[in-house]
PDB file of N, CA and C in Angstrom:
ATOM      1  N   MET A   1      42.814  21.506  -8.659  1.00  0.00           N
ATOM      2  CA  MET A   1      43.138  20.580  -7.590  1.00  0.00           C
ATOM      3  C   MET A   1      44.609  20.701  -7.189  1.00  0.00           C
ATOM      4  N   TYR A   2      45.463  20.943  -8.157  1.00  0.00           N
ATOM      5  CA  TYR A   2      46.896  21.065  -7.871  1.00  0.00           C
ATOM      6  C   TYR A   2      47.162  22.231  -6.931  1.00  0.00           C
ATOM      7  N   TYR A   3      46.461  23.336  -7.139  1.00  0.00           N
ATOM      8  CA  TYR A   3      46.697  24.515  -6.305  1.00  0.00           C
ATOM      9  C   TYR A   3      46.268  24.275  -4.858  1.00  0.00           C
ATOM     10  N   VAL A   4      45.231  23.515  -4.661  1.00  0.00           N
ATOM     11  CA  VAL A   4      44.804  23.155  -3.304  1.00  0.00           C
ATOM     12  C   VAL A   4      45.885  22.302  -2.640  1.00  0.00           C
ATOM     13  N   LEU A   5      46.412  21.325  -3.370  1.00  0.00           N
ATOM     14  CA  LEU A   5      47.494  20.498  -2.831  1.00  0.00           C
ATOM     15  C   LEU A   5      48.727  21.334  -2.538  1.00  0.00           C
ATOM     16  N   PHE A   6      49.026  22.281  -3.406  1.00  0.00           N
ATOM     17  CA  PHE A   6      50.186  23.147  -3.210  1.00  0.00           C
ATOM     18  C   PHE A   6      50.038  23.982  -1.942  1.00  0.00           C
ATOM     19  N   VAL A   7      48.844  24.549  -1.737  1.00  0.00           N
ATOM     20  CA  VAL A   7      48.604  25.367  -0.540  1.00  0.00           C
ATOM     21  C   VAL A   7      48.752  24.522   0.725  1.00  0.00           C
ATOM     22  N   PHE A   8      48.185  23.313   0.714  1.00  0.00           N
ATOM     23  CA  PHE A   8      48.288  22.471   1.899  1.00  0.00           C
ATOM     24  C   PHE A   8      49.713  21.990   2.135  1.00  0.00           C
ATOM     25  N   ALA A   9      50.471  21.769   1.084  1.00  0.00           N
ATOM     26  CA  ALA A   9      51.868  21.362   1.239  1.00  0.00           C
ATOM     27  C   ALA A   9      52.717  22.493   1.806  1.00  0.00           C
ATOM     28  N   MET A  10      52.340  23.729   1.516  1.00  0.00           N
ATOM     29  CA  MET A  10      53.117  24.882   1.976  1.00  0.00           C
ATOM     30  C   MET A  10      52.655  25.425   3.326  1.00  0.00           C
ATOM     31  N   LEU A  11      51.512  24.989   3.799  1.00  0.00           N
ATOM     32  CA  LEU A  11      50.913  25.557   5.006  1.00  0.00           C
ATOM     33  C   LEU A  11      51.796  25.394   6.242  1.00  0.00           C
ATOM     34  N   THR A  12      52.204  24.193   6.539  1.00  0.00           N
ATOM     35  CA  THR A  12      52.999  23.946   7.746  1.00  0.00           C
ATOM     36  C   THR A  12      54.367  24.630   7.707  1.00  0.00           C
ATOM     37  N   PRO A  13      55.154  24.490   6.642  1.00  0.00           N
ATOM     38  CA  PRO A  13      56.451  25.167   6.644  1.00  0.00           C
ATOM     39  C   PRO A  13      56.352  26.690   6.729  1.00  0.00           C
ATOM     40  N   VAL A  14      55.372  27.261   6.054  1.00  0.00           N
ATOM     41  CA  VAL A  14      55.217  28.720   6.106  1.00  0.00           C
ATOM     42  C   VAL A  14      54.798  29.159   7.503  1.00  0.00           C
ATOM     43  N   LEU A  15      53.898  28.419   8.142  1.00  0.00           N
ATOM     44  CA  LEU A  15      53.495  28.761   9.516  1.00  0.00           C
ATOM     45  C   LEU A  15      54.670  28.635  10.479  1.00  0.00           C
ATOM     46  N   MET A  16      55.515  27.625  10.287  1.00  0.00           N
ATOM     47  CA  MET A  16      56.709  27.496  11.133  1.00  0.00           C
ATOM     48  C   MET A  16      57.612  28.716  10.992  1.00  0.00           C
ATOM     49  N   ALA A  17      57.838  29.155   9.761  1.00  0.00           N
ATOM     50  CA  ALA A  17      58.688  30.323   9.523  1.00  0.00           C
ATOM     51  C   ALA A  17      58.064  31.589  10.104  1.00  0.00           C
ATOM     52  N   VAL A  18      56.763  31.728   9.964  1.00  0.00           N
ATOM     53  CA  VAL A  18      56.076  32.918  10.491  1.00  0.00           C
ATOM     54  C   VAL A  18      56.140  32.951  12.013  1.00  0.00           C
ATOM     55  N   VAL A  19      55.879  31.821  12.658  1.00  0.00           N
ATOM     56  CA  VAL A  19      55.950  31.773  14.129  1.00  0.00           C
ATOM     57  C   VAL A  19      57.383  32.035  14.591  1.00  0.00           C
ATOM     58  N   GLY A  20      58.362  31.475  13.886  1.00  0.00           N
ATOM     59  CA  GLY A  20      59.762  31.746  14.230  1.00  0.00           C
ATOM     60  C   GLY A  20      60.101  33.219  14.120  1.00  0.00           C
ATOM     61  N   LEU A  21      59.606  33.873  13.074  1.00  0.00           N
ATOM     62  CA  LEU A  21      59.851  35.302  12.894  1.00  0.00           C
ATOM     63  C   LEU A  21      59.149  36.125  13.975  1.00  0.00           C
ATOM     64  N   ILE A  22      57.912  35.764  14.286  1.00  0.00           N
ATOM     65  CA  ILE A  22      57.173  36.483  15.334  1.00  0.00           C
ATOM     66  C   ILE A  22      57.867  36.326  16.676  1.00  0.00           C
ATOM     67  N   TRP A  23      58.293  35.112  17.005  1.00  0.00           N
ATOM     68  CA  TRP A  23      58.977  34.902  18.284  1.00  0.00           C
ATOM     69  C   TRP A  23      60.331  35.606  18.327  1.00  0.00           C
ATOM     70  N   ARG A  24      60.961  35.762  17.192  1.00  0.00           N
ATOM     71  CA  ARG A  24      62.241  36.463  17.167  1.00  0.00           C
ATOM     72  C   ARG A  24      62.053  37.944  17.461  1.00  0.00           C
ATOM     73  N   ILE A  25      60.984  38.527  16.899  1.00  0.00           N
ATOM     74  CA  ILE A  25      60.704  39.950  17.092  1.00  0.00           C
ATOM     75  C   ILE A  25      60.036  40.197  18.439  1.00  0.00           C
ATOM     76  N   HIS A  26      59.072  39.366  18.769  1.00  0.00           N
ATOM     77  CA  HIS A  26      58.281  39.560  19.994  1.00  0.00           C
ATOM     78  C   HIS A  26      58.084  38.205  20.690  1.00  0.00           C
ATOM     79  N   PRO A  27      59.027  37.802  21.549  1.00  0.00           N
ATOM     80  CA  PRO A  27      58.888  36.506  22.225  1.00  0.00           C
ATOM     81  C   PRO A  27      57.665  36.476  23.141  1.00  0.00           C
ATOM     82  N   PRO A  28      57.053  35.289  23.315  1.00  0.00           N
ATOM     83  CA  PRO A  28      55.852  35.203  24.157  1.00  0.00           C
ATOM     84  C   PRO A  28      56.172  35.432  25.633  1.00  0.00           C
ATOM     85  N   LYS A  29      55.177  35.901  26.343  1.00  0.00           N
ATOM     86  CA  LYS A  29      55.333  36.111  27.787  1.00  0.00           C
ATOM     87  C   LYS A  29      55.198  34.777  28.502  1.00  0.00           C
ATOM     88  N   ARG A  30      55.824  34.704  29.671  1.00  0.00           N
ATOM     89  CA  ARG A  30      55.818  33.466  30.450  1.00  0.00           C
ATOM     90  C   ARG A  30      54.472  33.172  31.080  1.00  0.00           C
ATOM     91  N   ASP A  31      53.798  34.182  31.516  1.00  0.00           N
ATOM     92  CA  ASP A  31      52.598  33.996  32.331  1.00  0.00           C
ATOM     93  C   ASP A  31      51.306  33.974  31.518  1.00  0.00           C
ATOM     94  N   GLY A  32      51.360  33.657  30.286  1.00  0.00           N
ATOM     95  CA  GLY A  32      50.142  33.610  29.486  1.00  0.00           C
ATOM     96  C   GLY A  32      50.497  33.323  28.044  1.00  0.00           C
ATOM     97  N   GLY A  33      49.603  33.662  27.213  1.00  0.00           N
ATOM     98  CA  GLY A  33      49.846  33.442  25.791  1.00  0.00           C
ATOM     99  C   GLY A  33      49.412  32.050  25.376  1.00  0.00           C
ATOM    100  N   PHE A  34      48.986  31.987  24.154  1.00  0.00           N
ATOM    101  CA  PHE A  34      48.469  30.729  23.632  1.00  0.00           C
ATOM    102  C   PHE A  34      49.587  29.834  23.117  1.00  0.00           C
ATOM    103  N   LEU A  35      50.535  30.407  22.410  1.00  0.00           N
ATOM    104  CA  LEU A  35      51.571  29.636  21.752  1.00  0.00           C
ATOM    105  C   LEU A  35      52.920  29.990  22.355  1.00  0.00           C
ATOM    106  N   ALA A  36      53.575  28.998  22.926  1.00  0.00           N
ATOM    107  CA  ALA A  36      54.891  29.211  23.514  1.00  0.00           C
ATOM    108  C   ALA A  36      55.616  27.874  23.598  1.00  0.00           C
ATOM    109  N   TYR A  37      56.928  27.938  23.701  1.00  0.00           N
ATOM    110  CA  TYR A  37      57.756  26.753  23.853  1.00  0.00           C
ATOM    111  C   TYR A  37      57.900  26.491  25.352  1.00  0.00           C
ATOM    112  N   ARG A  38      57.024  25.640  25.877  1.00  0.00           N
ATOM    113  CA  ARG A  38      56.994  25.387  27.317  1.00  0.00           C
ATOM    114  C   ARG A  38      57.548  24.004  27.621  1.00  0.00           C
ATOM    115  N   THR A  39      58.674  23.986  28.314  1.00  0.00           N
ATOM    116  CA  THR A  39      59.249  22.744  28.826  1.00  0.00           C
ATOM    117  C   THR A  39      59.658  22.995  30.267  1.00  0.00           C
ATOM    118  N   ALA A  40      60.043  21.932  30.955  1.00  0.00           N
ATOM    119  CA  ALA A  40      60.470  22.087  32.352  1.00  0.00           C
ATOM    120  C   ALA A  40      61.713  22.977  32.444  1.00  0.00           C
ATOM    121  N   LEU A  41      62.649  22.792  31.530  1.00  0.00           N
ATOM    122  CA  LEU A  41      63.873  23.594  31.569  1.00  0.00           C
ATOM    123  C   LEU A  41      63.637  25.041  31.152  1.00  0.00           C
ATOM    124  N   SER A  42      62.823  25.258  30.131  1.00  0.00           N
ATOM    125  CA  SER A  42      62.607  26.637  29.675  1.00  0.00           C
ATOM    126  C   SER A  42      61.781  27.448  30.667  1.00  0.00           C
ATOM    127  N   SER A  43      61.028  26.785  31.525  1.00  0.00           N
ATOM    128  CA  SER A  43      60.160  27.492  32.469  1.00  0.00           C
ATOM    129  C   SER A  43      60.819  27.781  33.811  1.00  0.00           C
ATOM    130  N   LYS A  44      62.073  27.385  33.992  1.00  0.00           N
ATOM    131  CA  LYS A  44      62.724  27.568  35.304  1.00  0.00           C
ATOM    132  C   LYS A  44      62.891  29.030  35.685  1.00  0.00           C
ATOM    133  N   THR A  45      63.488  29.826  34.826  1.00  0.00           N
ATOM    134  CA  THR A  45      63.727  31.240  35.126  1.00  0.00           C
ATOM    135  C   THR A  45      63.396  32.078  33.901  1.00  0.00           C
ATOM    136  N   GLU A  46      63.368  33.387  34.091  1.00  0.00           N
ATOM    137  CA  GLU A  46      63.129  34.302  32.968  1.00  0.00           C
ATOM    138  C   GLU A  46      64.262  34.214  31.952  1.00  0.00           C
ATOM    139  N   GLU A  47      65.475  34.024  32.447  1.00  0.00           N
ATOM    140  CA  GLU A  47      66.632  33.937  31.555  1.00  0.00           C
ATOM    141  C   GLU A  47      66.556  32.696  30.660  1.00  0.00           C
ATOM    142  N   THR A  48      66.214  31.549  31.244  1.00  0.00           N
ATOM    143  CA  THR A  48      66.100  30.330  30.426  1.00  0.00           C
ATOM    144  C   THR A  48      64.908  30.419  29.471  1.00  0.00           C
ATOM    145  N   TRP A  49      63.822  31.084  29.895  1.00  0.00           N
ATOM    146  CA  TRP A  49      62.666  31.277  29.028  1.00  0.00           C
ATOM    147  C   TRP A  49      63.053  32.110  27.798  1.00  0.00           C
ATOM    148  N   ALA A  50      63.758  33.217  28.033  1.00  0.00           N
ATOM    149  CA  ALA A  50      64.178  34.092  26.934  1.00  0.00           C
ATOM    150  C   ALA A  50      65.167  33.376  26.021  1.00  0.00           C
ATOM    151  N   PHE A  51      66.122  32.655  26.598  1.00  0.00           N
ATOM    152  CA  PHE A  51      67.106  31.922  25.791  1.00  0.00           C
ATOM    153  C   PHE A  51      66.430  30.855  24.936  1.00  0.00           C
ATOM    154  N   ALA A  52      65.514  30.101  25.530  1.00  0.00           N
ATOM    155  CA  ALA A  52      64.834  29.030  24.798  1.00  0.00           C
ATOM    156  C   ALA A  52      64.053  29.593  23.614  1.00  0.00           C
ATOM    157  N   HIS A  53      63.388  30.722  23.796  1.00  0.00           N
ATOM    158  CA  HIS A  53      62.612  31.299  22.707  1.00  0.00           C
ATOM    159  C   HIS A  53      63.490  31.963  21.655  1.00  0.00           C
ATOM    160  N   ARG A  54      64.617  32.517  22.053  1.00  0.00           N
ATOM    161  CA  ARG A  54      65.554  33.031  21.045  1.00  0.00           C
ATOM    162  C   ARG A  54      66.078  31.888  20.189  1.00  0.00           C
ATOM    163  N   HIS A  55      66.434  30.786  20.845  1.00  0.00           N
ATOM    164  CA  HIS A  55      66.988  29.639  20.128  1.00  0.00           C
ATOM    165  C   HIS A  55      65.930  28.961  19.247  1.00  0.00           C
ATOM    166  N   ILE A  56      64.756  28.713  19.786  1.00  0.00           N
ATOM    167  CA  ILE A  56      63.725  28.006  19.025  1.00  0.00           C
ATOM    168  C   ILE A  56      63.204  28.879  17.878  1.00  0.00           C
ATOM    169  N   SER A  57      63.222  30.197  18.042  1.00  0.00           N
ATOM    170  CA  SER A  57      62.775  31.058  16.946  1.00  0.00           C
ATOM    171  C   SER A  57      63.734  30.969  15.765  1.00  0.00           C
ATOM    172  N   LYS A  58      65.033  30.937  16.024  1.00  0.00           N
ATOM    173  CA  LYS A  58      66.010  30.765  14.942  1.00  0.00           C
ATOM    174  C   LYS A  58      65.830  29.411  14.266  1.00  0.00           C
ATOM    175  N   LEU A  59      65.630  28.389  15.076  1.00  0.00           N
ATOM    176  CA  LEU A  59      65.469  27.036  14.548  1.00  0.00           C
ATOM    177  C   LEU A  59      64.203  26.923  13.700  1.00  0.00           C
ATOM    178  N   TRP A  60      63.085  27.415  14.201  1.00  0.00           N
ATOM    179  CA  TRP A  60      61.826  27.322  13.452  1.00  0.00           C
ATOM    180  C   TRP A  60      61.878  28.158  12.175  1.00  0.00           C
ATOM    181  N   LEU A  61      62.517  29.313  12.228  1.00  0.00           N
ATOM    182  CA  LEU A  61      62.632  30.151  11.037  1.00  0.00           C
ATOM    183  C   LEU A  61      63.458  29.445   9.967  1.00  0.00           C
ATOM    184  N   ARG A  62      64.587  28.905  10.345  1.00  0.00           N
ATOM    185  CA  ARG A  62      65.454  28.203   9.378  1.00  0.00           C
ATOM    186  C   ARG A  62      64.775  26.958   8.819  1.00  0.00           C
ATOM    187  N   ILE A  63      64.217  26.138   9.693  1.00  0.00           N
ATOM    188  CA  ILE A  63      63.566  24.903   9.243  1.00  0.00           C
ATOM    189  C   ILE A  63      62.339  25.228   8.395  1.00  0.00           C
ATOM    190  N   GLY A  64      61.568  26.231   8.803  1.00  0.00           N
ATOM    191  CA  GLY A  64      60.393  26.625   8.029  1.00  0.00           C
ATOM    192  C   GLY A  64      60.747  27.102   6.633  1.00  0.00           C
ATOM    193  N   LEU A  65      61.793  27.918   6.523  1.00  0.00           N
ATOM    194  CA  LEU A  65      62.229  28.387   5.204  1.00  0.00           C
ATOM    195  C   LEU A  65      62.769  27.246   4.356  1.00  0.00           C
ATOM    196  N   LEU A  66      63.567  26.380   4.952  1.00  0.00           N
ATOM    197  CA  LEU A  66      64.123  25.241   4.228  1.00  0.00           C
ATOM    198  C   LEU A  66      63.016  24.308   3.732  1.00  0.00           C
ATOM    199  N   LEU A  67      62.065  23.983   4.608  1.00  0.00           N
ATOM    200  CA  LEU A  67      60.966  23.110   4.210  1.00  0.00           C
ATOM    201  C   LEU A  67      60.041  23.771   3.194  1.00  0.00           C
ATOM    202  N   SER A  68      59.886  25.093   3.263  1.00  0.00           N
ATOM    203  CA  SER A  68      59.085  25.802   2.269  1.00  0.00           C
ATOM    204  C   SER A  68      59.704  25.682   0.882  1.00  0.00           C
ATOM    205  N   ILE A  69      61.004  25.899   0.811  1.00  0.00           N
ATOM    206  CA  ILE A  69      61.701  25.786  -0.468  1.00  0.00           C
ATOM    207  C   ILE A  69      61.640  24.357  -0.982  1.00  0.00           C
ATOM    208  N   LEU A  70      61.917  23.404  -0.108  1.00  0.00           N
ATOM    209  CA  LEU A  70      61.899  21.999  -0.498  1.00  0.00           C
ATOM    210  C   LEU A  70      60.503  21.568  -0.955  1.00  0.00           C
ATOM    211  N   SER A  71      59.472  21.968  -0.230  1.00  0.00           N
ATOM    212  CA  SER A  71      58.102  21.618  -0.592  1.00  0.00           C
ATOM    213  C   SER A  71      57.714  22.226  -1.934  1.00  0.00           C
ATOM    214  N   ALA A  72      58.064  23.487  -2.143  1.00  0.00           N
ATOM    215  CA  ALA A  72      57.727  24.149  -3.398  1.00  0.00           C
ATOM    216  C   ALA A  72      58.426  23.482  -4.575  1.00  0.00           C
ATOM    217  N   VAL A  73      59.695  23.162  -4.417  1.00  0.00           N
ATOM    218  CA  VAL A  73      60.438  22.506  -5.499  1.00  0.00           C
ATOM    219  C   VAL A  73      59.843  21.143  -5.811  1.00  0.00           C
ATOM    220  N   LEU A  74      59.552  20.358  -4.787  1.00  0.00           N
ATOM    221  CA  LEU A  74      58.979  19.036  -5.015  1.00  0.00           C
ATOM    222  C   LEU A  74      57.590  19.109  -5.638  1.00  0.00           C
ATOM    223  N   MET A  75      56.801  20.087  -5.234  1.00  0.00           N
ATOM    224  CA  MET A  75      55.469  20.228  -5.828  1.00  0.00           C
ATOM    225  C   MET A  75      55.566  20.619  -7.298  1.00  0.00           C
ATOM    226  N   VAL A  76      56.541  21.428  -7.658  1.00  0.00           N
ATOM    227  CA  VAL A  76      56.710  21.819  -9.061  1.00  0.00           C
ATOM    228  C   VAL A  76      57.254  20.647  -9.873  1.00  0.00           C
ATOM    229  N   VAL A  77      58.240  19.932  -9.330  1.00  0.00           N
ATOM    230  CA  VAL A  77      58.842  18.806 -10.052  1.00  0.00           C
ATOM    231  C   VAL A  77      57.831  17.695 -10.289  1.00  0.00           C
ATOM    232  N   PHE A  78      57.029  17.388  -9.287  1.00  0.00           N
ATOM    233  CA  PHE A  78      56.075  16.286  -9.398  1.00  0.00           C
ATOM    234  C   PHE A  78      54.661  16.755  -9.733  1.00  0.00           C
ATOM    235  N   ARG A  79      54.533  17.915 -10.347  1.00  0.00           N
ATOM    236  CA  ARG A  79      53.209  18.451 -10.666  1.00  0.00           C
ATOM    237  C   ARG A  79      52.422  17.515 -11.581  1.00  0.00           C
ATOM    238  N   GLU A  80      53.046  17.061 -12.649  1.00  0.00           N
ATOM    239  CA  GLU A  80      52.356  16.187 -13.591  1.00  0.00           C
ATOM    240  C   GLU A  80      51.946  14.882 -12.914  1.00  0.00           C
ATOM    241  N   CYS A  81      52.822  14.352 -12.107  1.00  0.00           N
ATOM    242  CA  CYS A  81      52.532  13.108 -11.388  1.00  0.00           C
ATOM    243  C   CYS A  81      51.346  13.299 -10.438  1.00  0.00           C
ATOM    244  N   LEU A  82      51.308  14.420  -9.734  1.00  0.00           N
ATOM    245  CA  LEU A  82      50.206  14.696  -8.809  1.00  0.00           C
ATOM    246  C   LEU A  82      48.885  14.886  -9.542  1.00  0.00           C
ATOM    247  N   LEU A  83      48.930  15.584 -10.662  1.00  0.00           N
ATOM    248  CA  LEU A  83      47.701  15.792 -11.432  1.00  0.00           C
ATOM    249  C   LEU A  83      47.167  14.479 -11.979  1.00  0.00           C
ATOM    250  N   LEU A  84      48.038  13.624 -12.468  1.00  0.00           N
ATOM    251  CA  LEU A  84      47.597  12.337 -12.989  1.00  0.00           C
ATOM    252  C   LEU A  84      47.069  11.439 -11.875  1.00  0.00           C
ATOM    253  N   CYS A  85      47.690  11.519 -10.715  1.00  0.00           N
ATOM    254  CA  CYS A  85      47.214  10.711  -9.576  1.00  0.00           C
ATOM    255  C   CYS A  85      45.815  11.132  -9.154  1.00  0.00           C
ATOM    256  N   THR A  86      45.544  12.426  -9.141  1.00  0.00           N
ATOM    257  CA  THR A  86      44.220  12.875  -8.716  1.00  0.00           C
ATOM    258  C   THR A  86      43.161  12.503  -9.741  1.00  0.00           C
ATOM    259  N   VAL A  87      43.502  12.547 -11.020  1.00  0.00           N
ATOM    260  CA  VAL A  87      42.546  12.138 -12.052  1.00  0.00           C
ATOM    261  C   VAL A  87      42.337  10.633 -11.997  1.00  0.00           C
ATOM    262  N   ALA A  88      43.409   9.884 -11.849  1.00  0.00           N
ATOM    263  CA  ALA A  88      43.318   8.425 -11.855  1.00  0.00           C
ATOM    264  C   ALA A  88      42.613   7.895 -10.613  1.00  0.00           C
ATOM    265  N   ASP A  89      42.724   8.546  -9.492  1.00  0.00           N
ATOM    266  CA  ASP A  89      42.088   8.075  -8.262  1.00  0.00           C
ATOM    267  C   ASP A  89      40.567   8.148  -8.335  1.00  0.00           C
ATOM    268  N   ARG A  90      40.029   8.930  -9.257  1.00  0.00           N
ATOM    269  CA  ARG A  90      38.579   9.037  -9.400  1.00  0.00           C
ATOM    270  C   ARG A  90      37.999   7.838 -10.129  1.00  0.00           C
ATOM    271  N   ARG A  91      38.848   7.091 -10.793  1.00  0.00           N
ATOM    272  CA  ARG A  91      38.378   5.914 -11.530  1.00  0.00           C
ATOM    273  C   ARG A  91      38.436   4.695 -10.626  1.00  0.00           C
ATOM    274  N   THR A  92      37.822   3.613 -11.066  1.00  0.00           N
ATOM    275  CA  THR A  92      37.770   2.414 -10.231  1.00  0.00           C
ATOM    276  C   THR A  92      39.125   1.747 -10.106  1.00  0.00           C
ATOM    277  N   ASP A  93      39.870   1.708 -11.174  1.00  0.00           N
ATOM    278  CA  ASP A  93      41.179   1.066 -11.140  1.00  0.00           C
ATOM    279  C   ASP A  93      42.245   2.141 -11.324  1.00  0.00           C
ATOM    280  N   GLY A  94      42.314   3.053 -10.392  1.00  0.00           N
ATOM    281  CA  GLY A  94      43.145   4.241 -10.520  1.00  0.00           C
ATOM    282  C   GLY A  94      44.613   3.993 -10.723  1.00  0.00           C
ATOM    283  N   ILE A  95      45.178   3.039 -10.007  1.00  0.00           N
ATOM    284  CA  ILE A  95      46.621   2.827 -10.085  1.00  0.00           C
ATOM    285  C   ILE A  95      47.025   2.306 -11.457  1.00  0.00           C
ATOM    286  N   SER A  96      46.313   1.327 -11.979  1.00  0.00           N
ATOM    287  CA  SER A  96      46.695   0.787 -13.283  1.00  0.00           C
ATOM    288  C   SER A  96      46.467   1.811 -14.395  1.00  0.00           C
ATOM    289  N   VAL A  97      45.392   2.617 -14.297  1.00  0.00           N
ATOM    290  CA  VAL A  97      45.153   3.658 -15.292  1.00  0.00           C
ATOM    291  C   VAL A  97      46.276   4.685 -15.240  1.00  0.00           C
ATOM    292  N   TYR A  98      46.659   5.084 -14.053  1.00  0.00           N
ATOM    293  CA  TYR A  98      47.733   6.066 -13.895  1.00  0.00           C
ATOM    294  C   TYR A  98      49.032   5.537 -14.485  1.00  0.00           C
ATOM    295  N   LEU A  99      49.378   4.308 -14.183  1.00  0.00           N
ATOM    296  CA  LEU A  99      50.635   3.754 -14.674  1.00  0.00           C
ATOM    297  C   LEU A  99      50.624   3.600 -16.198  1.00  0.00           C
ATOM    298  N   ARG A 100      49.480   3.268 -16.784  1.00  0.00           N
ATOM    299  CA  ARG A 100      49.396   3.159 -18.234  1.00  0.00           C
ATOM    300  C   ARG A 100      49.507   4.520 -18.905  1.00  0.00           C
ATOM    301  N   ILE A 101      48.906   5.549 -18.311  1.00  0.00           N
ATOM    302  CA  ILE A 101      48.914   6.886 -18.917  1.00  0.00           C
ATOM    303  C   ILE A 101      50.299   7.511 -18.820  1.00  0.00           C
ATOM    304  N   SER A 102      50.880   7.485 -17.639  1.00  0.00           N
ATOM    305  CA  SER A 102      52.099   8.257 -17.410  1.00  0.00           C
ATOM    306  C   SER A 102      53.384   7.454 -17.524  1.00  0.00           C
ATOM    307  N   GLY A 103      53.293   6.161 -17.440  1.00  0.00           N
ATOM    308  CA  GLY A 103      54.519   5.376 -17.440  1.00  0.00           C
ATOM    309  C   GLY A 103      55.212   5.408 -16.092  1.00  0.00           C
ATOM    310  N   GLY A 104      54.521   5.836 -15.052  1.00  0.00           N
ATOM    311  CA  GLY A 104      55.081   5.894 -13.701  1.00  0.00           C
ATOM    312  C   GLY A 104      55.528   7.297 -13.340  1.00  0.00           C
ATOM    313  N   CYS A 105      55.910   7.454 -12.101  1.00  0.00           N
ATOM    314  CA  CYS A 105      56.416   8.742 -11.636  1.00  0.00           C
ATOM    315  C   CYS A 105      57.834   8.959 -12.164  1.00  0.00           C
ATOM    316  N   PRO A 106      58.304  10.218 -12.198  1.00  0.00           N
ATOM    317  CA  PRO A 106      59.649  10.497 -12.693  1.00  0.00           C
ATOM    318  C   PRO A 106      60.736   9.714 -11.939  1.00  0.00           C
ATOM    319  N   ALA A 107      60.517   9.462 -10.661  1.00  0.00           N
ATOM    320  CA  ALA A 107      61.526   8.726  -9.883  1.00  0.00           C
ATOM    321  C   ALA A 107      61.675   7.292 -10.379  1.00  0.00           C
ATOM    322  N   GLU A 108      60.578   6.697 -10.830  1.00  0.00           N
ATOM    323  CA  GLU A 108      60.635   5.313 -11.276  1.00  0.00           C
ATOM    324  C   GLU A 108      61.281   5.178 -12.655  1.00  0.00           C
ATOM    325  N   LYS A 109      61.311   6.228 -13.421  1.00  0.00           N
ATOM    326  CA  LYS A 109      61.928   6.180 -14.746  1.00  0.00           C
ATOM    327  C   LYS A 109      63.438   5.984 -14.636  1.00  0.00           C
ATOM    328  N   HIS A 110      64.032   6.395 -13.534  1.00  0.00           N
ATOM    329  CA  HIS A 110      65.482   6.307 -13.359  1.00  0.00           C
ATOM    330  C   HIS A 110      65.912   4.997 -12.724  1.00  0.00           C
ATOM    331  N   LEU A 111      64.967   4.165 -12.305  1.00  0.00           N
ATOM    332  CA  LEU A 111      65.315   2.899 -11.668  1.00  0.00           C
ATOM    333  C   LEU A 111      65.663   1.838 -12.671  1.00  0.00           C
TER     334      LEU A 111
END
């Protein structure tokens, strides 16, 4: 179950980084394409279209990589907490069982 949660947590940031990389190498065409950064300002001229996609590709690549690292670190740090939550949620009184077993999440131990 943890691996499924890990994959879903990493899906969006990795896709952002991949789309940013693809747009950096091969920006979308103005007159078609499924995925593009379309706004009123970016659609005015070819120059603004190219500039907008160069800029957004850098932004999506950086944010995607940053969120991928952050998501992976958080999933590893809170692995035990996530596993206990999934086991405890299957029971009728999941929250109280979880809190009795684990003593709370790591963040609550420091409060």
